[in-house]
XYZ file of N, CA, C and O in Angstrom:
716
model
N 9.414 -18.051 -62.875
C 8.255 -17.476 -62.237
C 7.384 -18.572 -61.634
O 6.835 -18.382 -60.544
N 7.297 -19.684 -62.372
C 6.513 -20.799 -61.907
C 7.093 -21.362 -60.615
O 6.361 -21.723 -59.691
N 8.415 -21.389 -60.527
C 9.091 -21.892 -59.325
C 8.848 -20.964 -58.127
O 8.703 -21.430 -56.994
N 8.787 -19.666 -58.354
C 8.540 -18.700 -57.278
C 7.138 -18.915 -56.708
O 6.936 -18.930 -55.496
N 6.119 -19.107 -57.613
C 4.763 -19.344 -57.133
C 4.637 -20.668 -56.393
O 3.898 -20.773 -55.426
N 5.378 -21.686 -56.847
C 5.328 -22.976 -56.155
C 5.963 -22.867 -54.776
O 5.495 -23.457 -53.814
N 7.053 -22.119 -54.678
C 7.796 -22.005 -53.406
C 7.102 -21.059 -52.425
O 6.953 -21.352 -51.244
N 6.685 -19.897 -52.900
C 6.140 -18.858 -52.014
C 4.668 -18.567 -52.287
O 4.152 -17.529 -51.873
N 3.965 -19.449 -52.931
C 2.578 -19.223 -53.340
C 1.649 -18.947 -52.179
O 0.847 -18.005 -52.197
N 1.688 -19.745 -51.128
C 0.802 -19.533 -49.984
C 1.090 -18.224 -49.280
O 0.153 -17.531 -48.850
N 2.349 -17.843 -49.156
C 2.691 -16.578 -48.499
C 2.190 -15.404 -49.326
O 1.659 -14.426 -48.785
N 2.353 -15.485 -50.637
C 1.912 -14.395 -51.510
C 0.385 -14.276 -51.452
O -0.156 -13.164 -51.367
N -0.326 -15.388 -51.462
C -1.788 -15.355 -51.387
C -2.239 -14.762 -50.046
O -3.182 -13.959 -49.995
N -1.562 -15.113 -48.954
C -1.925 -14.575 -47.638
C -1.713 -13.067 -47.585
O -2.535 -12.321 -47.036
N -0.627 -12.579 -48.171
C -0.340 -11.138 -48.163
C -1.378 -10.391 -49.003
O -1.901 -9.354 -48.594
N -1.689 -10.912 -50.174
C -2.671 -10.255 -51.045
C -4.040 -10.245 -50.377
O -4.752 -9.231 -50.399
N -4.422 -11.351 -49.752
C -5.705 -11.416 -49.050
C -5.757 -10.402 -47.910
O -6.772 -9.720 -47.714
N -4.699 -10.266 -47.139
C -4.643 -9.296 -46.028
C -4.810 -7.879 -46.541
O -5.541 -7.067 -45.961
N -4.134 -7.555 -47.621
C -4.223 -6.205 -48.182
C -5.662 -5.928 -48.658
O -6.209 -4.852 -48.424
N -6.289 -6.915 -49.280
C -7.665 -6.726 -49.750
C -8.645 -6.554 -48.579
O -9.543 -5.704 -48.640
N -8.465 -7.343 -47.503
C -9.361 -7.228 -46.345
C -9.208 -5.865 -45.681
O -10.203 -5.204 -45.345
N -7.989 -5.402 -45.512
C -7.756 -4.079 -44.906
C -8.343 -2.993 -45.799
O -8.961 -2.039 -45.329
N -8.166 -3.142 -47.115
C -8.740 -2.165 -48.047
C -10.250 -2.132 -47.978
O -10.861 -1.062 -48.042
N -10.869 -3.304 -47.849
C -12.332 -3.352 -47.765
C -12.821 -2.736 -46.465
O -13.784 -1.974 -46.442
N -12.148 -3.056 -45.360
C -12.597 -2.546 -44.061
C -12.497 -1.032 -43.956
O -13.385 -0.373 -43.418
N -11.408 -0.483 -44.449
C -11.192 0.947 -44.241
C -11.317 1.794 -45.511
O -11.413 3.006 -45.424
N -11.325 1.161 -46.655
C -11.304 1.937 -47.890
C -12.616 2.046 -48.614
O -12.789 2.909 -49.468
N -13.563 1.206 -48.315
C -14.838 1.227 -49.018
C -15.557 2.534 -48.701
O -15.646 2.955 -47.555
N -16.078 3.161 -49.739
C -16.749 4.442 -49.550
C -18.113 4.384 -50.232
O -18.212 4.241 -51.439
N -19.172 4.441 -49.424
C -20.525 4.422 -49.955
C -21.270 5.610 -49.354
O -21.342 5.758 -48.140
N -21.832 6.422 -50.201
C -22.604 7.611 -49.837
C -21.931 8.415 -48.724
O -22.492 8.649 -47.674
N -20.717 8.793 -48.973
C -19.857 9.628 -48.102
C -19.551 9.000 -46.747
O -19.130 9.670 -45.830
N -19.755 7.701 -46.639
C -19.348 6.989 -45.434
C -18.195 6.083 -45.817
O -18.291 5.308 -46.760
N -17.103 6.189 -45.055
C -15.913 5.427 -45.398
C -15.666 4.348 -44.349
O -15.671 4.625 -43.151
N -15.426 3.135 -44.762
C -15.139 2.026 -43.875
C -16.391 1.251 -43.526
O -17.496 1.781 -43.523
N -16.217 -0.023 -43.276
C -17.324 -0.930 -42.982
C -18.090 -0.497 -41.731
O -19.322 -0.579 -41.686
N -17.385 -0.025 -40.689
C -18.054 0.339 -39.445
C -19.008 1.511 -39.636
O -20.117 1.519 -39.104
N -18.593 2.516 -40.426
C -19.481 3.658 -40.675
C -20.649 3.267 -41.565
O -21.776 3.733 -41.376
N -20.383 2.431 -42.539
C -21.446 1.991 -43.431
C -22.485 1.190 -42.652
O -23.693 1.348 -42.847
N -22.014 0.334 -41.713
C -22.941 -0.481 -40.928
C -23.677 0.358 -39.882
O -24.662 -0.091 -39.316
N -23.214 1.550 -39.618
C -23.900 2.431 -38.687
C -23.439 2.308 -37.250
O -24.109 2.759 -36.331
N -22.301 1.680 -37.024
C -21.773 1.559 -35.658
C -21.067 2.871 -35.320
O -20.130 3.281 -36.009
N -21.523 3.547 -34.279
C -20.910 4.847 -33.960
C -19.509 4.670 -33.374
O -19.244 3.763 -32.596
N -18.627 5.527 -33.787
C -17.255 5.514 -33.285
C -16.992 6.671 -32.343
O -15.858 6.943 -32.003
N -18.017 7.378 -31.937
C -17.839 8.535 -31.065
C -17.472 8.073 -29.660
O -18.126 7.210 -29.084
N -16.454 8.669 -29.116
C -16.051 8.365 -27.742
C -16.756 9.334 -26.805
O -16.863 10.516 -27.094
N -17.219 8.809 -25.700
C -17.859 9.670 -24.709
C -16.994 9.710 -23.461
O -16.430 8.698 -23.054
N -16.888 10.866 -22.894
C -16.126 11.035 -21.658
C -17.014 10.690 -20.468
O -18.163 11.132 -20.410
N -16.488 9.915 -19.541
C -17.242 9.515 -18.358
C -16.628 10.179 -17.136
O -15.412 10.089 -16.918
N -17.451 10.834 -16.359
C -17.006 11.456 -15.126
C -17.195 10.457 -13.988
O -18.295 10.282 -13.477
N -16.114 9.786 -13.591
C -16.205 8.749 -12.578
C -16.413 9.309 -11.168
O -16.803 8.590 -10.274
N -16.165 10.582 -10.970
C -16.369 11.169 -9.650
C -17.847 11.374 -9.332
O -18.192 11.678 -8.196
N -18.714 11.199 -10.322
C -20.138 11.384 -10.067
C -20.807 10.113 -9.553
O -21.986 10.134 -9.223
N -20.093 9.014 -9.486
C -20.689 7.787 -8.977
C -20.936 7.909 -7.476
O -20.215 8.582 -6.751
N -21.947 7.218 -7.016
C -22.371 7.364 -5.628
C -21.361 6.795 -4.634
O -21.291 7.254 -3.502
N -20.573 5.816 -5.029
C -19.625 5.227 -4.082
C -18.265 5.904 -4.108
O -17.351 5.480 -3.415
N -18.107 6.977 -4.883
C -16.819 7.657 -4.956
C -16.428 8.270 -3.618
O -15.265 8.269 -3.253
N -17.416 8.772 -2.874
C -17.121 9.337 -1.554
C -16.578 8.275 -0.610
O -15.686 8.542 0.188
N -17.099 7.060 -0.693
C -16.583 5.997 0.178
C -15.163 5.604 -0.213
O -14.375 5.220 0.644
N -14.822 5.703 -1.491
C -13.453 5.428 -1.919
C -12.506 6.473 -1.344
O -11.431 6.153 -0.844
N -12.907 7.726 -1.377
C -12.084 8.799 -0.810
C -11.913 8.589 0.701
O -10.811 8.698 1.233
N -12.995 8.262 1.384
C -12.931 8.008 2.825
C -12.016 6.840 3.129
O -11.228 6.881 4.071
N -12.099 5.804 2.330
C -11.275 4.615 2.553
C -9.796 4.941 2.408
O -8.969 4.478 3.176
N -9.451 5.796 1.446
C -8.047 6.154 1.249
C -7.531 7.131 2.308
O -6.340 7.204 2.544
N -8.434 7.879 2.933
C -8.018 8.847 3.950
C -8.067 8.277 5.363
O -7.821 8.997 6.320
N -8.368 7.003 5.511
C -8.501 6.417 6.844
C -7.190 6.503 7.609
O -6.112 6.533 7.018
N -7.319 6.569 8.911
C -6.133 6.713 9.754
C -5.533 5.356 10.074
O -6.233 4.356 10.183
N -4.245 5.354 10.238
C -3.545 4.126 10.596
C -3.760 3.859 12.078
O -4.058 4.768 12.845
N -3.590 2.607 12.479
C -3.763 2.297 13.900
C -2.712 3.005 14.753
O -1.610 3.273 14.292
N -3.103 3.300 15.992
C -2.224 4.040 16.898
C -1.879 3.190 18.110
O -2.634 2.297 18.486
N -0.757 3.514 18.723
C -0.370 2.918 20.000
C -0.025 4.066 20.939
O 0.546 5.070 20.524
N -0.386 3.918 22.212
C -0.131 4.996 23.169
C 0.052 4.423 24.568
O -0.337 3.291 24.860
N 0.644 5.230 25.413
C 0.926 4.882 26.806
C -0.191 5.436 27.685
O -0.627 6.571 27.516
N -0.659 4.637 28.642
C -1.691 5.073 29.578
C -0.982 5.619 30.817
O -0.431 4.864 31.608
N -0.987 6.916 30.981
C -0.239 7.538 32.067
C -0.838 7.257 33.438
O -0.138 7.287 34.446
N -2.113 6.966 33.494
C -2.755 6.749 34.795
C -2.370 5.419 35.438
O -2.693 5.189 36.602
N -1.679 4.561 34.731
C -1.292 3.252 35.270
C -0.063 3.320 36.176
O 0.323 2.334 36.760
N 0.558 4.458 36.268
C 1.718 4.579 37.154
C 3.037 4.606 36.405
O 3.079 4.593 35.185
N 4.103 4.623 37.181
C 5.440 4.759 36.612
C 6.150 3.413 36.579
O 5.772 2.475 37.266
N 7.219 3.373 35.797
C 8.115 2.226 35.771
C 9.290 2.516 36.689
O 9.733 3.657 36.806
N 9.802 1.488 37.336
C 10.976 1.637 38.191
C 12.040 0.644 37.766
O 11.737 -0.449 37.260
N 13.299 1.030 38.018
C 14.416 0.155 37.674
C 14.442 -1.072 38.593
O 13.865 -1.064 39.684
N 15.078 -2.107 38.131
C 15.360 -3.320 38.906
C 14.121 -3.986 39.489
O 14.159 -4.501 40.606
N 13.017 -3.987 38.754
C 11.846 -4.747 39.168
C 11.102 -5.256 37.941
O 11.126 -4.639 36.890
N 10.476 -6.407 38.094
C 9.663 -6.959 37.018
C 8.308 -6.269 37.012
O 7.656 -6.171 38.045
N 7.912 -5.789 35.861
C 6.683 -4.998 35.748
C 5.848 -5.538 34.602
O 6.370 -5.885 33.542
N 4.515 -5.614 34.821
C 3.614 -5.907 33.710
C 3.671 -4.729 32.757
O 3.166 -3.645 33.054
N 4.291 -4.959 31.661
C 4.646 -3.891 30.738
C 3.500 -3.499 29.816
O 3.155 -2.326 29.681
N 2.866 -4.466 29.180
C 1.891 -4.173 28.128
C 0.552 -3.670 28.651
O -0.209 -3.066 27.895
N 0.245 -3.900 29.917
C -1.035 -3.414 30.438
C -1.067 -1.893 30.533
O -2.119 -1.314 30.736
N 0.067 -1.242 30.325
C 0.132 0.214 30.388
C 0.030 0.872 29.013
O 0.240 2.069 28.881
N -0.282 0.084 27.978
C -0.397 0.599 26.614
C -1.730 0.184 26.007
O -2.365 -0.751 26.471
N -2.126 0.899 24.979
C -3.324 0.519 24.238
C -3.086 0.734 22.747
O -2.190 1.467 22.341
N -3.927 0.072 21.954
C -3.933 0.250 20.502
C -5.306 0.772 20.110
O -6.311 0.391 20.693
N -5.321 1.665 19.135
C -6.587 2.256 18.687
C -6.692 2.092 17.175
O -5.749 2.401 16.444
N -7.855 1.606 16.718
C -8.039 1.408 15.282
C -8.598 2.663 14.621
O -8.813 3.690 15.272
N -8.866 2.579 13.317
C -9.302 3.743 12.543
C -10.675 4.260 12.963
O -11.013 5.402 12.715
N -11.463 3.423 13.628
C -12.786 3.840 14.073
C -12.766 4.405 15.490
O -13.799 4.756 16.033
N -11.594 4.444 16.113
C -11.456 4.995 17.450
C -11.664 3.991 18.563
O -11.690 4.369 19.734
N -11.809 2.711 18.234
C -11.987 1.676 19.256
C -10.633 1.387 19.895
O -9.627 1.195 19.210
N -10.607 1.365 21.235
C -9.367 1.166 21.985
C -9.297 -0.273 22.475
O -10.255 -0.809 23.021
N -8.126 -0.887 22.274
C -7.866 -2.259 22.696
C -6.666 -2.259 23.641
O -5.633 -1.680 23.309
N -6.775 -2.890 24.812
C -5.608 -3.001 25.697
C -4.491 -3.770 24.987
O -4.731 -4.792 24.350
N -3.281 -3.263 25.085
C -2.169 -3.842 24.343
C -1.855 -5.268 24.779
O -1.476 -6.091 23.946
N -2.039 -5.598 26.060
C -1.768 -6.973 26.469
C -2.785 -7.938 25.859
O -2.465 -9.082 25.559
N -4.026 -7.478 25.630
C -5.025 -8.317 24.953
C -4.683 -8.498 23.472
O -4.972 -9.536 22.886
N -4.060 -7.496 22.881
C -3.715 -7.554 21.463
C -2.474 -8.415 21.228
O -2.459 -9.270 20.349
N -1.431 -8.221 22.049
C -0.150 -8.886 21.795
C -0.041 -10.238 22.507
O 0.287 -11.246 21.886
N -0.312 -10.285 23.797
C -0.108 -11.518 24.565
C -1.283 -12.471 24.407
O -1.123 -13.629 24.016
N -2.485 -12.004 24.711
C -3.658 -12.883 24.697
C -4.204 -13.122 23.287
O -4.955 -14.065 23.079
N -3.856 -12.241 22.345
C -4.324 -12.340 20.959
C -5.845 -12.531 20.892
O -6.356 -13.419 20.214
N -6.551 -11.675 21.615
C -8.007 -11.770 21.690
C -8.711 -11.253 20.432
O -9.856 -11.579 20.180
N -8.025 -10.438 19.650
C -8.649 -9.814 18.483
C -7.822 -10.075 17.223
O -7.428 -9.134 16.538
N -7.541 -11.328 16.871
C -6.627 -11.573 15.750
C -7.133 -11.067 14.407
O -6.338 -10.715 13.551
N -8.453 -10.997 14.215
C -8.986 -10.520 12.944
C -9.196 -9.016 12.923
O -9.431 -8.436 11.864
N -9.115 -8.380 14.097
C -9.389 -6.949 14.190
C -8.111 -6.144 14.424
O -7.880 -5.129 13.792
N -7.262 -6.623 15.341
C -6.074 -5.863 15.713
C -4.947 -6.834 16.031
O -5.148 -7.807 16.758
N -3.778 -6.581 15.476
C -2.610 -7.402 15.733
C -1.452 -6.478 16.065
O -1.297 -5.418 15.457
N -0.628 -6.869 17.022
C 0.509 -6.040 17.381
C 1.669 -6.858 17.872
O 1.535 -8.038 18.207
N 2.824 -6.214 17.893
C 4.002 -6.852 18.473
C 4.995 -5.777 18.899
O 4.986 -4.657 18.388
N 5.821 -6.151 19.863
C 6.884 -5.270 20.324
C 8.090 -5.554 19.443
O 8.613 -6.667 19.438
N 8.526 -4.555 18.694
C 9.671 -4.744 17.809
C 10.989 -4.629 18.562
O 11.891 -5.425 18.349
N 11.078 -3.627 19.434
C 12.325 -3.406 20.171
C 12.066 -2.477 21.351
O 11.103 -1.722 21.355
N 12.954 -2.563 22.328
C 12.977 -1.636 23.459
C 14.419 -1.195 23.590
O 15.319 -2.033 23.751
N 14.651 0.112 23.532
C 16.024 0.627 23.524
C 16.221 1.688 24.591
O 15.308 2.439 24.913
N 17.434 1.750 25.055
C 17.835 2.868 25.928
C 17.999 4.112 25.071
O 18.003 4.039 23.846
N 18.168 5.242 25.708
C 18.332 6.502 24.978
C 19.589 6.492 24.118
O 19.646 7.149 23.076
N 20.603 5.710 24.508
C 21.832 5.628 23.705
C 21.710 4.654 22.531
O 22.642 4.471 21.777
N 20.566 4.017 22.389
C 20.334 3.111 21.265
C 20.561 1.639 21.558
O 20.311 0.790 20.716
N 21.005 1.316 22.765
C 21.249 -0.074 23.138
C 19.921 -0.791 23.352
O 19.064 -0.330 24.084
N 19.768 -1.938 22.717
C 18.525 -2.696 22.838
C 18.505 -3.488 24.148
O 19.498 -4.092 24.537
N 17.337 -3.484 24.819
C 17.142 -4.315 26.010
C 15.958 -5.255 25.803
O 15.309 -5.664 26.762
N 15.701 -5.615 24.545
C 14.563 -6.485 24.245
C 14.693 -7.827 24.961
O 13.697 -8.483 25.245
N 15.914 -8.221 25.313
C 16.106 -9.482 26.030
C 15.551 -9.408 27.455
O 15.303 -10.440 28.076
N 15.327 -8.209 27.981
C 14.739 -8.040 29.314
C 13.213 -8.111 29.282
O 12.572 -8.011 30.316
N 12.656 -8.280 28.102
C 11.208 -8.316 27.914
C 10.778 -9.753 27.653
O 11.363 -10.457 26.836
N 9.743 -10.196 28.346
C 9.211 -11.540 28.158
C 8.046 -11.495 27.169
O 7.017 -10.887 27.442
N 8.209 -12.182 26.036
C 7.160 -12.196 25.021
C 5.970 -13.055 25.427
O 4.888 -12.909 24.884
N 6.154 -13.936 26.392
C 5.064 -14.830 26.783
C 4.077 -14.182 27.744
O 2.886 -14.451 27.687
N 4.566 -13.326 28.655
C 3.641 -12.727 29.625
C 3.692 -11.200 29.672
O 2.983 -10.579 30.456
N 4.523 -10.559 28.859
C 4.545 -9.107 28.770
C 5.214 -8.405 29.933
O 4.980 -7.225 30.157
N 6.076 -9.112 30.662
C 6.787 -8.519 31.804
C 8.148 -8.032 31.329
O 8.793 -8.655 30.489
N 8.575 -6.889 31.894
C 9.882 -6.347 31.551
C 10.669 -6.041 32.824
O 10.091 -5.745 33.873
N 11.974 -6.105 32.694
C 12.885 -5.767 33.783
C 13.802 -4.672 33.257
O 14.614 -4.908 32.370
N 13.635 -3.438 33.778
C 14.515 -2.343 33.383
C 15.787 -2.428 34.217
O 15.732 -2.304 35.445
N 16.934 -2.627 33.599
C 18.174 -2.817 34.358
C 18.660 -1.563 35.082
O 19.350 -1.663 36.091
N 18.298 -0.397 34.576
C 18.732 0.841 35.224
C 17.713 1.939 34.958
O 16.871 1.821 34.080
N 17.811 3.000 35.729
C 16.925 4.144 35.525
C 17.328 4.866 34.244
O 18.489 4.852 33.844
N 16.352 5.482 33.602
C 16.655 6.233 32.384
C 15.462 6.285 31.445
O 14.372 5.826 31.758
N 15.722 6.853 30.286
C 14.708 6.984 29.256
C 14.867 5.814 28.278
O 15.958 5.519 27.819
N 13.746 5.189 27.974
C 13.724 4.073 27.041
C 12.720 4.381 25.933
O 11.791 5.165 26.126
N 12.929 3.769 24.792
C 12.006 3.915 23.668
C 11.458 2.540 23.313
O 12.220 1.594 23.109
N 10.136 2.435 23.257
C 9.470 1.186 22.913
C 8.964 1.319 21.478
O 8.328 2.309 21.132
N 9.243 0.322 20.648
C 8.807 0.297 19.257
C 7.716 -0.762 19.100
O 7.970 -1.956 19.272
N 6.506 -0.300 18.808
C 5.363 -1.185 18.578
C 5.031 -1.203 17.089
O 5.103 -0.170 16.425
N 4.627 -2.363 16.609
C 4.045 -2.463 15.278
C 2.594 -2.887 15.459
O 2.314 -3.886 16.116
N 1.675 -2.129 14.882
C 0.249 -2.371 15.033
C -0.354 -2.533 13.635
O -0.073 -1.744 12.733
N -1.223 -3.554 13.467
C -1.928 -3.774 12.204
C -3.409 -3.963 12.514
O -3.767 -4.736 13.391
N -4.275 -3.258 11.783
C -5.716 -3.358 12.047
C -6.405 -4.256 11.023
O -5.752 -4.851 10.156
N -7.730 -4.340 11.127
C -8.507 -5.240 10.273
C -8.462 -4.845 8.802
O -8.713 -5.664 7.937
N -8.136 -3.606 8.513
C -8.001 -3.144 7.134
C -6.598 -3.390 6.601
O -6.253 -2.945 5.519
N -5.775 -4.076 7.395
C -4.397 -4.417 7.070
C -3.496 -3.183 6.956
O -2.486 -3.208 6.277
N -3.898 -2.106 7.617
C -3.033 -0.936 7.721
C -2.048 -1.184 8.854
O -2.439 -1.611 9.940
N -0.788 -0.919 8.605
C 0.251 -1.169 9.593
C 0.948 0.139 9.919
O 1.212 0.951 9.040
N 1.245 0.328 11.191
C 2.023 1.496 11.604
C 3.000 1.077 12.687
O 2.773 0.117 13.418
N 4.092 1.800 12.758
C 5.108 1.560 13.780
C 5.175 2.805 14.644
O 5.279 3.923 14.140
N 5.111 2.573 15.952
C 5.107 3.676 16.912
C 6.325 3.571 17.821
O 6.643 2.509 18.335
N 6.982 4.695 18.029
C 8.088 4.794 18.974
C 7.594 5.628 20.149
O 7.271 6.801 19.978
N 7.504 4.997 21.313
C 6.956 5.675 22.482
C 8.041 5.753 23.555
O 8.513 4.719 24.038
N 8.444 6.958 23.935
C 9.445 7.076 25.000
C 8.802 6.877 26.378
O 7.682 7.319 26.620
N 9.511 6.184 27.249
C 9.059 5.991 28.626
C 10.261 6.185 29.548
O 11.407 6.084 29.136
N 9.961 6.454 30.815
C 11.019 6.658 31.792
C 10.938 5.569 32.854
O 9.854 5.218 33.307
N 12.090 5.048 33.232
C 12.201 4.135 34.367
C 12.911 4.914 35.470
O 14.043 5.370 35.296
N 12.225 5.099 36.596
C 12.756 5.910 37.686
C 13.562 5.042 38.662
O 13.413 3.832 38.726
N 14.374 5.755 39.450
C 15.110 5.077 40.531
C 14.158 4.800 41.682
O 13.248 5.559 41.951
N 14.397 3.719 42.375
C 13.650 3.422 43.597
C 14.323 4.175 44.735
O 15.494 4.031 44.960
N 13.563 4.973 45.431
C 14.117 5.725 46.561
C 13.554 5.205 47.863
O 12.418 4.706 47.899
N 14.323 5.323 48.892
C 13.862 4.939 50.214
C 13.914 3.444 50.468
O 13.159 2.928 51.260
N 14.805 2.750 49.777
C 14.927 1.310 50.033
C 16.129 1.030 50.867
O 17.130 1.601 50.847
């Protein structure tokens, strides 16, 4: 027995001390109050908090319902024709969640609003899915449509709130007549 206490004495003392501390904390009963916390008068009652009653909750809801940035084609700028170099991006715009409109060439080529609106042309495809992105100049926004037909332009737009959206906008390149 003496050898057991010499070998495991500290472990046994630690276990006995732990049991006594737990017993004191939760087992002591004085005047129908059980446990040190009740005896000391610390309330253990949980209260439910209604977080929807805070004044900024409406702004949180508005922030989550905000609209993603949009890209669109300006029809009043005219049509595209095959076999000619055309200023491509000046015929598009980007719109942020507040409804402010930015010309697409200012957003992508000139990068005039880097902290407010950012965009890029991801791809330009024919109706059959063939990409013609190589006909598009990333430096000046000019495109050369090799043939008449329907094309799809893929824009990626990101606004100041870091919301990103991808837009697929169909456009038509017409034949040149009377040449």
